[in-house]
Short mmCIF file of C-alpha atoms in Angstrom, two decimals:
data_model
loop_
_atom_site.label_atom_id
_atom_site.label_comp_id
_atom_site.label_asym_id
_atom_site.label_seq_id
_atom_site.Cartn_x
_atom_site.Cartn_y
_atom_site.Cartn_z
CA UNK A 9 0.00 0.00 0.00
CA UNK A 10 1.30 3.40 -0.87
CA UNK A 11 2.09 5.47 1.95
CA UNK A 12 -0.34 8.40 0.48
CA UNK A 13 -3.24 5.73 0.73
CA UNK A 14 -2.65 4.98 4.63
CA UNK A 15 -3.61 7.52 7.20
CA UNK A 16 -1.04 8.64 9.93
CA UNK A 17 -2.14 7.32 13.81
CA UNK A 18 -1.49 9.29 16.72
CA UNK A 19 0.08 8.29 19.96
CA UNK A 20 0.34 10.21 22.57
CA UNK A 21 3.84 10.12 24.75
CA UNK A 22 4.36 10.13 28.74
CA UNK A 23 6.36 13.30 27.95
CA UNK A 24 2.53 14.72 26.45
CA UNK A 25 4.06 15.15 22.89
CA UNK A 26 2.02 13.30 20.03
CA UNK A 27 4.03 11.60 17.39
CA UNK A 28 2.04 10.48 14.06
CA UNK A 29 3.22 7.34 12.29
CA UNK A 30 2.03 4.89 9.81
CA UNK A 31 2.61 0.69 9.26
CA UNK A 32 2.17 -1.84 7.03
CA UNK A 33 3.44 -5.21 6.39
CA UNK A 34 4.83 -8.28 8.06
CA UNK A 35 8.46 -9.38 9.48
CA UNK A 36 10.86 -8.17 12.11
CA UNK A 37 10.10 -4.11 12.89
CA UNK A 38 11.49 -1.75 10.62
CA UNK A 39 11.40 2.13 11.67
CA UNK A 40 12.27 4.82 9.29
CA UNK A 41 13.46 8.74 10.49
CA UNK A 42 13.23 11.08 8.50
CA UNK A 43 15.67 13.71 8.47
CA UNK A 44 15.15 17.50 9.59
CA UNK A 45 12.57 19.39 7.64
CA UNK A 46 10.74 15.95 6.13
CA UNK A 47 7.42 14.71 7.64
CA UNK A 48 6.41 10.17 7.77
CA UNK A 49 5.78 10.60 3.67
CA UNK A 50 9.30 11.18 3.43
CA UNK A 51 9.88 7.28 2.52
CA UNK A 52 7.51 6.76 0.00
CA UNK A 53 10.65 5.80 -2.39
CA UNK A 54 10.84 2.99 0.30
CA UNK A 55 7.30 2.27 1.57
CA UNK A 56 6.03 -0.34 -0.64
CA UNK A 57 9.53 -2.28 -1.21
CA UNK A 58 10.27 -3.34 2.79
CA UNK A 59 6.52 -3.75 3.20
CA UNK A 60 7.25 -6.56 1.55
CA UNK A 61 9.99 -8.37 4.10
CA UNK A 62 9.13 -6.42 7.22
CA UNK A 63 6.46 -4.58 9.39
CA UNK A 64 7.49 -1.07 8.45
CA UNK A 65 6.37 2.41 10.67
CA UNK A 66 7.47 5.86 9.38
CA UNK A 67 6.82 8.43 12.13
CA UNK A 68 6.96 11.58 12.08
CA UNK A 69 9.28 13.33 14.25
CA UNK A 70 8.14 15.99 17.03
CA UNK A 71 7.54 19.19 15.50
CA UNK A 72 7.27 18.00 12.12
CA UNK A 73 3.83 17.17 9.94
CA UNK A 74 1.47 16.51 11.63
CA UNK A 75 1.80 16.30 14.95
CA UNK A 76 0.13 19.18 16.73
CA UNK A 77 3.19 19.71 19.44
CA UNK A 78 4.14 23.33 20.08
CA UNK A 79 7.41 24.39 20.33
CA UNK A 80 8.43 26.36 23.59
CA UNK A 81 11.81 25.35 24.20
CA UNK A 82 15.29 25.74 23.30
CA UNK A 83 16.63 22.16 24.15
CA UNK A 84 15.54 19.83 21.05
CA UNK A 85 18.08 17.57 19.21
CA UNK A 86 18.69 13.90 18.19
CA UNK A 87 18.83 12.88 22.07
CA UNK A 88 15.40 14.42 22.51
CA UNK A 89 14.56 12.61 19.54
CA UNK A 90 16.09 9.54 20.71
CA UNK A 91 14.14 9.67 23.53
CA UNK A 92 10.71 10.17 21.63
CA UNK A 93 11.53 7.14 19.62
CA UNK A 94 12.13 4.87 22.70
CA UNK A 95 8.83 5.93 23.97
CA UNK A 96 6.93 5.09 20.46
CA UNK A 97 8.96 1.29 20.71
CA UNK A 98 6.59 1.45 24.08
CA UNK A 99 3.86 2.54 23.19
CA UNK A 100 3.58 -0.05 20.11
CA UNK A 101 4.87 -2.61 22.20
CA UNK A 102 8.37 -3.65 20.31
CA UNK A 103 11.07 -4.12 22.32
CA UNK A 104 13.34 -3.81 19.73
CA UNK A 105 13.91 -2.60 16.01
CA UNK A 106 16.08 -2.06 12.92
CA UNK A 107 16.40 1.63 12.26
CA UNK A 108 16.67 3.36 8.91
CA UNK A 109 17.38 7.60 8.87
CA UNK A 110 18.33 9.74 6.70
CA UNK A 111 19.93 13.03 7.43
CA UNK A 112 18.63 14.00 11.10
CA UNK A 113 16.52 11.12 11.36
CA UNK A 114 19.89 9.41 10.67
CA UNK A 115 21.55 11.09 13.59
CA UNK A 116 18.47 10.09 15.92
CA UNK A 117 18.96 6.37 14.58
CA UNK A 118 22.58 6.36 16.07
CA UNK A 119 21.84 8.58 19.08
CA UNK A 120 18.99 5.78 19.85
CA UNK A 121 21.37 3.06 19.31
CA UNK A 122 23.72 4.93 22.00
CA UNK A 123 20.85 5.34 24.27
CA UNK A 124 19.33 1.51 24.19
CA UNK A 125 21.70 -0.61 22.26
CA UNK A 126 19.68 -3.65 23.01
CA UNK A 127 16.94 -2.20 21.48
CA UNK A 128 18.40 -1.88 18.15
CA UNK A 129 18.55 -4.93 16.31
CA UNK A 130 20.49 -2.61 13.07
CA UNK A 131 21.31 1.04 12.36
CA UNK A 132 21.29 1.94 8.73
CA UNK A 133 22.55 5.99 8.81
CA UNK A 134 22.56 8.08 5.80
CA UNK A 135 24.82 11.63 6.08
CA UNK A 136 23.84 12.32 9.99
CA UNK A 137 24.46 15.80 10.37
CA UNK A 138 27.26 15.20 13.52
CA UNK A 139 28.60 18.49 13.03
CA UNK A 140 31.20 18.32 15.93
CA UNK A 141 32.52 15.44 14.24
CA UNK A 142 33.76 17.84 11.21
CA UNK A 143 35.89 19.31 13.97
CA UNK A 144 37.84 16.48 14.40
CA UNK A 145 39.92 17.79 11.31
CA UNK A 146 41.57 20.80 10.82
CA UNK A 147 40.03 20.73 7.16
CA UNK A 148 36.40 19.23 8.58
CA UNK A 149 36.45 22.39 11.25
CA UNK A 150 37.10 24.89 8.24
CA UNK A 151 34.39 22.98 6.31
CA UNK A 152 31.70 23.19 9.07
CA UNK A 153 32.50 26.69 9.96
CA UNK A 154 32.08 27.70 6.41
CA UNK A 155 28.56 26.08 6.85
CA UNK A 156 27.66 27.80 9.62
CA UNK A 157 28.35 31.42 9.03
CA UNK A 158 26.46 30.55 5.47
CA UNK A 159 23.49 28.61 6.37
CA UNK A 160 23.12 27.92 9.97
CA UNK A 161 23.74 31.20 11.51
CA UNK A 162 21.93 33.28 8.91
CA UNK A 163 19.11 30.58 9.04
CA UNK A 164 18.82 31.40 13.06
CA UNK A 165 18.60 35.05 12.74
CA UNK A 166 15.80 35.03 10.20
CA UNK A 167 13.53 32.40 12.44
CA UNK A 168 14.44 35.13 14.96
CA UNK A 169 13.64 37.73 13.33
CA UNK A 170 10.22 36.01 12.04
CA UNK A 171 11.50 35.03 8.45
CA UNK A 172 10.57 31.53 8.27
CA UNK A 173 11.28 31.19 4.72
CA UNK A 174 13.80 32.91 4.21
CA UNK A 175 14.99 30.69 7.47
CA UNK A 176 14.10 27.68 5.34
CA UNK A 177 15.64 28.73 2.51
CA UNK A 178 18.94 28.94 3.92
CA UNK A 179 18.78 25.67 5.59
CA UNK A 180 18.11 24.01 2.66
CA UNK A 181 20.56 25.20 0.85
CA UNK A 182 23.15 24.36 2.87
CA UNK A 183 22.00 21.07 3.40
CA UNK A 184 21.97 20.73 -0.41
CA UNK A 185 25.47 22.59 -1.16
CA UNK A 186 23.45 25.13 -3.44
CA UNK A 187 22.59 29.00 -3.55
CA UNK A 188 19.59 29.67 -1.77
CA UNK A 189 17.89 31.83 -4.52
CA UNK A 190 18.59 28.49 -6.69
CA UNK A 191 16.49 26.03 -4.17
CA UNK A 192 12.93 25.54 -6.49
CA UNK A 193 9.72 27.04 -5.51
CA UNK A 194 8.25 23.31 -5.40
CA UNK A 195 10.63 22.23 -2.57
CA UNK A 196 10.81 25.31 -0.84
CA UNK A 197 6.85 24.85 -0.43
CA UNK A 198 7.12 21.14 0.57
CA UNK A 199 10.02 22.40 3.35
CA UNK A 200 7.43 25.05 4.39
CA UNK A 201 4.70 22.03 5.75
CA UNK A 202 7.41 21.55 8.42
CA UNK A 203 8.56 24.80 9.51
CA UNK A 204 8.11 24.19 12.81
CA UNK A 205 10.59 21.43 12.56
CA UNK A 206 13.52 23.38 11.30
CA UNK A 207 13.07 26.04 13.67
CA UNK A 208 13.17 23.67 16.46
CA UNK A 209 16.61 22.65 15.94
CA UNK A 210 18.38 26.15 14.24
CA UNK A 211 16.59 27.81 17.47
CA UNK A 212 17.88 24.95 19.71
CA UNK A 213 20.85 26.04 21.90
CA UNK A 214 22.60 22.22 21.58
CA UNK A 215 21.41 21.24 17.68
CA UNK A 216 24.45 18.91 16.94
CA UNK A 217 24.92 17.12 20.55
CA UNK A 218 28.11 15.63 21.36
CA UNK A 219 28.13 11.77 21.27
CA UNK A 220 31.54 10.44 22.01
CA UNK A 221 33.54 8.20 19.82
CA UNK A 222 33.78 5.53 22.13
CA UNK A 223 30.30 5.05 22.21
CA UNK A 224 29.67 4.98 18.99
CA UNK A 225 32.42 2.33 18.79
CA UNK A 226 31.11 0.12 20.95
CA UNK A 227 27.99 -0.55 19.08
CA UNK A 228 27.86 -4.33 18.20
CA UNK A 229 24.74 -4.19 16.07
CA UNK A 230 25.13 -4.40 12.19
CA UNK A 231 25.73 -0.56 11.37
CA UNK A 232 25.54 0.65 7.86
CA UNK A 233 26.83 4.24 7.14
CA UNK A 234 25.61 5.78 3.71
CA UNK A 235 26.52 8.84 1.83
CA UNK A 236 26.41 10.38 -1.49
CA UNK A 237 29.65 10.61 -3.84
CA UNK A 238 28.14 14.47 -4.78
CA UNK A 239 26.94 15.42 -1.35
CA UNK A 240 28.21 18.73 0.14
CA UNK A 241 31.58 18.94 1.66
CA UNK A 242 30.11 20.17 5.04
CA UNK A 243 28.42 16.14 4.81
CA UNK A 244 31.38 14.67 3.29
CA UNK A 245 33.71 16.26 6.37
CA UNK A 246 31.32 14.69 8.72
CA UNK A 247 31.21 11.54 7.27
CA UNK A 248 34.69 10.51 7.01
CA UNK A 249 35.23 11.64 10.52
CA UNK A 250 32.25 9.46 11.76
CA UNK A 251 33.43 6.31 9.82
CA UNK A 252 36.92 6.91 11.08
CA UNK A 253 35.10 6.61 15.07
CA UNK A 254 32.81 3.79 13.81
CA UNK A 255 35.34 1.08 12.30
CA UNK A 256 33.06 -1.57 12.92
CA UNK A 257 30.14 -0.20 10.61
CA UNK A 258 30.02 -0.96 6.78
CA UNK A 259 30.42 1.87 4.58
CA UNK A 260 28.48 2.44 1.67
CA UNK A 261 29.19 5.75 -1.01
CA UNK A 262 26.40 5.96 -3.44
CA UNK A 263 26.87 7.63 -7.22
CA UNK A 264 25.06 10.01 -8.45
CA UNK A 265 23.51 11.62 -5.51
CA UNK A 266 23.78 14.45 -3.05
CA UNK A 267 22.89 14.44 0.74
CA UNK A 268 19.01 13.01 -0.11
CA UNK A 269 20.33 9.51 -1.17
CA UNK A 270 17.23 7.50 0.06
CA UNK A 271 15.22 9.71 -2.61
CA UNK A 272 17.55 10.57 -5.44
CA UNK A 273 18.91 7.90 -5.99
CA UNK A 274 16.27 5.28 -4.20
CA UNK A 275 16.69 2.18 -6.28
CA UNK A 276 20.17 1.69 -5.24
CA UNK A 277 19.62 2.91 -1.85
CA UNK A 278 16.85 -0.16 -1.55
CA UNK A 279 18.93 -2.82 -2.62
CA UNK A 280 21.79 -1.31 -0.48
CA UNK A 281 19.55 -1.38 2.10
CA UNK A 282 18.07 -5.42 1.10
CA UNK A 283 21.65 -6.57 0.85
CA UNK A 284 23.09 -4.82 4.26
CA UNK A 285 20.20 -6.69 6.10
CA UNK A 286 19.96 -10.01 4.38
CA UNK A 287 23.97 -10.38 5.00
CA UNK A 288 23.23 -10.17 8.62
CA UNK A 289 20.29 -12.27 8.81
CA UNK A 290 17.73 -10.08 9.21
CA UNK A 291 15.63 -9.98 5.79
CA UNK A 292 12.92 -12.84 6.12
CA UNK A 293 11.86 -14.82 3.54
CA UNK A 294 9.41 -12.90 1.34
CA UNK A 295 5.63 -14.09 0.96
CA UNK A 296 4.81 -16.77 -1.74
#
């Protein structure tokens, strides 16, 4: 079933924040995160092909379509995230699951697998934006401070200042390594239905938390760590530094694509995907 054809569910958390999410299909619990201005339609590239092998749920993530949560604070980030994803596990009864993210989502994915490791059966991680990682370099901390007095700064000041789009503009072009005035009206709109969500992390005072190296080394579950060959450097900094810390997870580089790799280039990111899980015995047989 295509994800447009299912309605979204709410749950309500013991924190009092409602997270929407969808499922469909049968097998071992699947999640997908979507990353930081994307809503639960955000996998349709991916819905109906793990329906297939596994019970899928793509949630949306606090402040994003179309949860109703205000936001009033300063503090959100991948931990709070983190957090908000154990609590769904609870409230739909799954004591564990393989994670898929993309993006923020795919920093949530490995701040969740620091957070309840035995809860996480697999972490696949495409470009999570672990900006303190970039510093880790003396060329990744030139990188990510050219990204932040381009995008991220500038992108605080106008939510500040009450300039959501021009806010969401300059997010999204740094995400996607172009000019803001180049970023099309037709994606600029779709970034618009969750606002709220990229204000919540470029007002947040801690929106790239610190998760040590050590940690993330210690993680036994299969991890998968994805980027794209054309992505933008402030990405590719991030990502070599991150596989560096992680020398247990698998690296994958995908061709042709930029920082969205789950969307532009989504047939290879599926079998990527299929391939990373059956190695490690964890795609079921599909249904006759």
């Amino acid at each position: 079933m295509d994800i447009a054809d299912i309605p979204p569910k709410p749950v309500e958390l013991p924190t009092g924040a409602t997270l929407n999410y969808i499922r469909d299909g049968a097998g071992d619990p699947l999640v997908f995160i979507h990353g930081a201005m994307g809503d639960y339609r955000s996998w349709r590239p991916q819905w109906t092909h793990f329906t297939t092998r596994f019970d899928c749920i793509s949630y949306s993530r606090r402040y994003s379509f179309p949860n109703p949560n205000e936001l009033t604070t300063h503090d959100h980030n991948a931990l709070v995230d983190a957090a908000d994803l154990e609590a769904l596990l609870d409230a739909l009864s799954l004591n564990s699951a393989i994670l898929v993210g993309s993006s923020y989502g795919g920093f949530t994915a490995l701040a969740m697998a620091a957070r309840a490791p035995e809860r996480v059966k697999a972490v696949v991680s495409v470009e999570a934006p672990m900006m303190r990682y970039a510093a880790l370099t003396e060329e990744g901390t030139l990188i990510s401070e050219a990204f932040l007095e381009s995008a991220a700064r500038p992108a605080r000041a106008a939510f500040i200042r009450g300039d959501d789009v021009e806010g969401v503009r300059l997010l999204t072009g740094g995400i996607s390594g172009r000019a803001p005035e180049a970023i099309p009206a037709a994606l600029l709109d779709r970034r618009m239905t969750n606002v709220r969500a990229a204000r919540s992390l470029a007002l947040s005072d801690d929106e790239f938390p610190w998760i040590e190296p050590e940690r993330l080394a210690a993680l036994q579950m299969p991890i998968l760590l994805m980027s794209g060959a054309e992505t933008a450097p402030v990405h590719a900094a991030i990502f070599r530094n991150l596989c560096t810390a992680m020398p247990q997870a698998k690296v994958r580089i995908i061709p042709r694509s930029g920082h969205s790799v789950s969307q532009e280039q989504a047939e290879q990111f599926n079998s990527e995907v299929m391939a990373f899980l059956a190695e490690n015995r964890l795609l079921a047989r599909a249904p006759a």
